[in-house]
Structure formats: structure tokens, C-alpha cells
Amino acid sequence: GAGVSQSPSNKVTEKGKDVELRCDPISGHTALYWYRQRLGQGLEFLIYFQGNSAPDKSGLPSDRFSAERTGESVSTLTIQRTQQEDSAVYLCASSLRGFDTGELFFGEGSRLTVL
Amino acid sequence: GNSVTQMEGPVTLSEEAFLTINCTYTATGYPSLFWYVQYPGEGLQLLLKATKADDKGSNKGFEATYRKETTSFHLEKGSVQVSDSAVYFCALSRAGTYKYIFGTGTRLKVLA
């Protein structure tokens, strides 16, 4: 596609439910990133994919968070048993290669609200 | 560890005023430095970058100079417009690593 696409754009869920957030990166971009942005705070790194592999998952806040990427394309971030502190905007970004300080291209984000 | 600190907002200016948004960093080695901008309802997009000391990045009338001696990368614009109203993020990344470290963002509001 022309840009990074994320869905849903808005998600309201009840505490304890599972949610899936999807990211479609720019075609041909091998590097994919997930960030979390809480209200009034900076971008918090969650996970990085190079191809379908995630060499560093240390940014994931807890074992309730997981992510996968398939076909060196679409990525899904799953949050199980959501908590109110998970409320945030989840941003996905892709870049052509990673490891080369190239430009990151961001999606518009998925705003998650946990009631 | 690596970190980025930028001035807190919001910054409110009148049209045609001079803009400075301060950004300082802490990093090992020689990072590349970036400014990203997020317009209302849109994703973050790269505004400008600099990859080595004394480099000046520029775009859309915005400028920032990589100052190693002061570990700074302040964003400036001589005459802001209402359309510049957005949130500005300073960031760094080191070559050979995948991590981009972002500041907390500074909201700019320009009044007509």
C-alpha cells in the first residue's frame, strides 16, 4: 500500500478481554516496529521485527503482550486480559531495512481504551 | 543509556513568530538525530534529520543543527504559520542498531 495502515483506529474494550491490533507496513519494508504512546508521554518501544523475526521483545510490558509478523508483511499485536493501564495509542512503523537509521514511516495508530 | 529530552509544551505562538523547540540527548557513540512531526489526525512523519556532528537538517523552513559539544538538536523556524500547529518529536538512533529513542513530544499551537 501507499502507507502504513493500522486497524482498528479506535477500540473500546472491557477489562479482562483480549484485543488484537493489526499493522500493514509499506510493501517491501523489512523492518517493523510497535510503539505505545500513553497520554502525555513519549513513544515507548515495544518490539521490533526484522523480516518475520523479533530479535528483541524486551520492550513488551508483560507476558500479556505478544506480537507476530507473517510473510514479512502484516503484524498483529495481541493484548490478553486487558487492564486499564493498557489504554494508550499503539503505533506501528516500518522502514526499508532497519539497522541503518533510515526514515520510519508511521501509521495513524490504534487508540485502545480499556474500561 | 540512550535518552532524549525535549522541552515541555504546549508552546503557543502568534503567526510569523520565531520558533525554538529544545532537544538534548544522551547517547553512546555517534547517533543520528531526527525531528518527527505529527499533524492532527495523522501519523508521525519525518521532518528532518542529521547524521553527524555539525550537520544541519532542514525542511519546510525548519532547521536543526547537530551539536555534539552541547549534545543538542534544537528545532528552529524563523516564521511559523498556523499550518505548523502539530506535535514535534525529537529522536535518535545509532547506526547498526534498530532502536529509535523518542522524546515526549512538544505540542505547538500557532494562532492567526
Short mmCIF file of C-alpha atoms in Angstrom, two decimals:
data_model
loop_
_atom_site.label_atom_id
_atom_site.label_comp_id
_atom_site.label_asym_id
_atom_site.label_seq_id
_atom_site.Cartn_x
_atom_site.Cartn_y
_atom_site.Cartn_z
CA GLY A 1 0.00 0.00 0.00
CA ALA A 2 0.89 3.66 -0.16
CA GLY A 3 1.47 4.00 3.57
CA VAL A 4 1.38 2.11 6.85
CA SER A 5 -2.14 1.07 7.69
CA GLN A 6 -3.37 0.21 11.18
CA SER A 7 -6.67 -1.21 12.33
CA PRO A 8 -8.84 -0.66 14.20
CA SER A 9 -8.33 3.06 14.54
CA ASN A 10 -10.30 3.01 17.79
CA LYS A 11 -11.06 0.15 20.12
CA VAL A 12 -13.02 0.29 23.36
CA THR A 13 -12.98 -2.90 25.40
CA GLU A 14 -13.81 -4.13 28.84
CA LYS A 15 -11.14 -5.04 31.35
CA GLY A 16 -10.15 -8.67 31.01
CA LYS A 17 -10.96 -9.02 27.32
CA ASP A 18 -8.36 -9.80 24.65
CA VAL A 19 -7.65 -7.40 21.79
CA GLU A 20 -5.79 -7.68 18.50
CA LEU A 21 -4.25 -4.73 16.72
CA ARG A 22 -3.17 -5.03 13.12
CA CYS A 23 -0.45 -3.30 11.14
CA ASP A 24 0.07 -3.39 7.36
CA PRO A 25 3.51 -1.95 6.63
CA ILE A 26 4.68 -0.42 3.39
CA SER A 27 5.29 -3.15 0.84
CA GLY A 28 8.93 -4.19 0.75
CA HIS A 29 9.83 -2.76 4.15
CA THR A 30 11.69 -5.43 6.09
CA ALA A 31 11.73 -3.65 9.45
CA LEU A 32 8.59 -3.17 11.53
CA TYR A 33 8.20 -1.52 14.94
CA TRP A 34 5.48 -1.27 17.54
CA TYR A 35 5.40 1.66 19.96
CA ARG A 36 2.99 2.64 22.71
CA GLN A 37 2.08 6.23 23.44
CA ARG A 38 0.33 6.92 26.72
CA LEU A 39 -1.38 10.25 27.19
CA GLY A 40 1.18 12.99 27.74
CA GLN A 41 4.13 10.64 27.38
CA GLY A 42 6.67 9.81 24.72
CA LEU A 43 6.80 6.83 22.43
CA GLU A 44 7.58 3.64 24.34
CA PHE A 45 9.31 0.96 22.26
CA LEU A 46 7.56 -2.40 22.41
CA ILE A 47 9.03 -4.73 19.78
CA TYR A 48 10.97 -4.77 16.55
CA PHE A 49 10.71 -7.19 13.63
CA GLN A 50 13.37 -7.78 11.02
CA GLY A 51 11.55 -9.86 8.46
CA ASN A 52 9.38 -12.25 10.46
CA SER A 53 11.80 -12.48 13.35
CA ALA A 54 11.66 -10.39 16.51
CA PRO A 55 15.24 -10.12 17.80
CA ASP A 56 14.21 -8.00 20.76
CA LYS A 57 10.97 -8.44 22.65
CA SER A 58 12.24 -6.84 25.84
CA GLY A 59 10.02 -3.78 25.39
CA LEU A 60 6.83 -5.78 25.77
CA PRO A 61 5.41 -4.68 29.16
CA SER A 62 4.27 -8.11 30.34
CA ASP A 63 3.55 -11.65 29.18
CA ARG A 64 0.02 -10.50 28.35
CA PHE A 65 1.52 -8.80 25.30
CA SER A 66 2.60 -10.73 22.22
CA ALA A 67 3.21 -9.93 18.59
CA GLU A 68 3.83 -11.79 15.39
CA ARG A 69 4.60 -10.98 11.82
CA THR A 70 3.95 -13.19 8.83
CA GLY A 71 5.05 -13.09 5.20
CA GLU A 72 7.38 -10.22 6.06
CA SER A 73 4.25 -8.15 5.91
CA VAL A 74 1.30 -7.92 8.29
CA SER A 75 1.92 -7.79 12.01
CA THR A 76 -0.52 -8.37 14.85
CA LEU A 77 -0.09 -7.11 18.40
CA THR A 78 -2.21 -9.08 20.86
CA ILE A 79 -3.01 -7.97 24.38
CA GLN A 80 -4.60 -10.62 26.58
CA ARG A 81 -6.69 -9.94 29.65
CA THR A 82 -6.53 -6.20 29.10
CA GLN A 83 -6.05 -3.85 32.04
CA GLN A 84 -6.90 -0.18 32.34
CA GLU A 85 -3.22 0.75 32.24
CA ASP A 86 -3.09 -0.72 28.72
CA SER A 87 -5.14 2.26 27.50
CA ALA A 88 -2.93 4.10 25.00
CA VAL A 89 -2.34 4.72 21.33
CA TYR A 90 -0.43 1.85 19.74
CA LEU A 91 1.72 2.99 16.85
CA CYS A 92 3.22 0.86 14.13
CA ALA A 93 6.10 1.97 11.93
CA SER A 94 8.07 0.38 9.14
CA SER A 95 11.36 1.13 7.44
CA LEU A 96 13.11 -0.24 4.42
CA ARG A 97 15.87 -2.11 6.20
CA GLY A 98 16.31 -1.25 9.85
CA PHE A 99 19.84 -1.00 11.27
CA ASP A 100 20.63 1.96 9.01
CA THR A 101 18.93 4.90 10.80
CA GLY A 102 16.64 5.30 7.81
CA GLU A 103 13.29 7.01 7.95
CA LEU A 104 10.49 5.41 9.92
CA PHE A 105 7.06 5.55 8.33
CA PHE A 106 4.27 5.56 10.88
CA GLY A 107 0.64 4.55 10.75
CA GLU A 108 -2.02 6.71 12.36
CA GLY A 109 -2.22 4.44 15.36
CA SER A 110 -4.82 2.35 17.13
CA ARG A 111 -6.35 4.05 20.15
CA LEU A 112 -7.19 1.48 22.81
CA THR A 113 -9.47 2.33 25.71
CA VAL A 114 -9.94 -0.26 28.44
CA LEU A 115 -12.94 0.39 30.66
CA GLY B 1 21.62 4.55 28.43
CA ASN B 2 20.39 6.48 25.43
CA SER B 3 17.74 9.13 26.01
CA VAL B 4 16.16 12.24 24.52
CA THR B 5 14.86 15.21 26.48
CA GLN B 6 12.78 17.90 24.88
CA MET B 7 11.07 20.97 26.24
CA GLU B 8 7.61 20.57 27.58
CA GLY B 9 4.72 22.15 25.83
CA PRO B 10 2.40 23.37 24.84
CA VAL B 11 4.12 26.18 23.01
CA THR B 12 1.74 28.87 21.79
CA LEU B 13 2.94 31.44 19.28
CA SER B 14 1.44 34.04 17.01
CA GLU B 15 1.79 33.62 13.27
CA GLU B 16 5.19 34.79 11.93
CA ALA B 17 6.86 34.41 15.33
CA PHE B 18 10.24 32.70 15.74
CA LEU B 19 10.16 29.12 16.98
CA THR B 20 12.68 27.18 19.02
CA ILE B 21 11.97 23.75 20.48
CA ASN B 22 14.86 22.48 22.56
CA CYS B 23 16.12 18.91 22.37
CA THR B 24 19.10 17.40 24.15
CA TYR B 25 20.27 13.82 24.05
CA THR B 26 22.38 11.28 25.87
CA ALA B 27 23.93 8.54 23.79
CA THR B 28 26.97 6.37 23.43
CA GLY B 29 28.76 6.57 20.13
CA TYR B 30 27.54 8.81 17.35
CA PRO B 31 23.80 8.71 16.90
CA SER B 32 21.72 10.08 14.06
CA LEU B 33 19.21 12.70 15.17
CA PHE B 34 15.70 13.29 13.89
CA TRP B 35 12.70 15.53 14.21
CA TYR B 36 9.34 13.94 13.51
CA VAL B 37 6.07 15.87 13.29
CA GLN B 38 2.53 14.67 13.96
CA TYR B 39 -0.20 16.83 12.46
CA PRO B 40 -3.71 16.48 13.89
CA GLY B 41 -5.30 13.21 12.86
CA GLU B 42 -2.19 11.94 11.11
CA GLY B 43 0.72 9.61 11.84
CA LEU B 44 4.20 10.80 12.69
CA GLN B 45 6.29 11.79 9.69
CA LEU B 46 9.94 12.65 9.32
CA LEU B 47 10.58 16.39 9.27
CA LEU B 48 14.38 16.44 9.10
CA LYS B 49 17.46 14.51 10.16
CA ALA B 50 21.20 14.90 10.70
CA THR B 51 23.65 12.04 10.78
CA LYS B 52 26.89 13.58 12.07
CA ALA B 53 28.20 16.44 14.14
CA ASP B 54 27.71 19.94 12.70
CA ASP B 55 25.26 18.65 10.08
CA LYS B 56 22.21 20.85 9.58
CA GLY B 57 18.93 19.23 8.67
CA SER B 58 16.31 21.39 7.01
CA ASN B 59 12.84 21.03 5.55
CA LYS B 60 9.76 23.22 5.12
CA GLY B 61 11.58 26.20 6.64
CA PHE B 62 12.56 24.24 9.75
CA GLU B 63 16.22 23.75 10.68
CA ALA B 64 18.17 21.87 13.32
CA THR B 65 21.94 21.60 13.78
CA TYR B 66 23.64 18.55 15.33
CA ARG B 67 25.76 19.99 18.16
CA LYS B 68 27.95 17.32 19.67
CA GLU B 69 29.61 19.66 22.15
CA THR B 70 26.28 20.52 23.74
CA THR B 71 24.54 17.23 22.82
CA SER B 72 21.68 19.23 21.35
CA PHE B 73 19.48 19.26 18.26
CA HIS B 74 17.19 22.25 18.71
CA LEU B 75 14.44 22.81 16.15
CA GLU B 76 14.03 26.34 14.76
CA LYS B 77 11.84 28.15 12.30
CA GLY B 78 12.05 31.83 11.52
CA SER B 79 8.37 32.48 10.87
CA VAL B 80 5.72 29.97 11.90
CA GLN B 81 2.36 29.53 10.23
CA VAL B 82 -0.96 28.28 11.56
CA SER B 83 -0.41 25.14 9.49
CA ASP B 84 2.69 24.33 11.60
CA SER B 85 0.45 23.54 14.57
CA ALA B 86 1.35 19.96 15.45
CA VAL B 87 3.27 17.81 17.94
CA TYR B 88 7.03 17.67 17.34
CA PHE B 89 9.15 14.71 18.45
CA CYS B 90 12.93 14.64 18.74
CA ALA B 91 14.52 11.20 18.29
CA LEU B 92 17.86 9.45 17.98
CA SER B 93 19.12 6.23 16.55
CA ARG B 94 22.54 4.66 16.32
CA ALA B 95 23.72 3.05 13.12
CA GLY B 96 23.96 -0.70 13.47
CA THR B 97 21.13 -0.78 15.98
CA TYR B 98 17.44 -0.90 15.33
CA LYS B 99 16.30 1.23 18.23
CA TYR B 100 14.89 4.68 17.82
CA ILE B 101 14.55 6.63 21.06
CA PHE B 102 11.88 9.34 21.07
CA GLY B 103 11.31 12.33 23.30
CA THR B 104 7.95 13.04 24.89
CA GLY B 105 6.86 15.42 22.16
CA THR B 106 6.18 19.17 22.21
CA ARG B 107 2.81 20.48 21.14
CA LEU B 108 2.95 23.69 19.09
CA LYS B 109 -0.10 25.87 18.59
CA VAL B 110 0.14 28.81 16.22
CA LEU B 111 -2.54 31.47 16.41
CA ALA B 112 -3.60 33.61 13.46
#
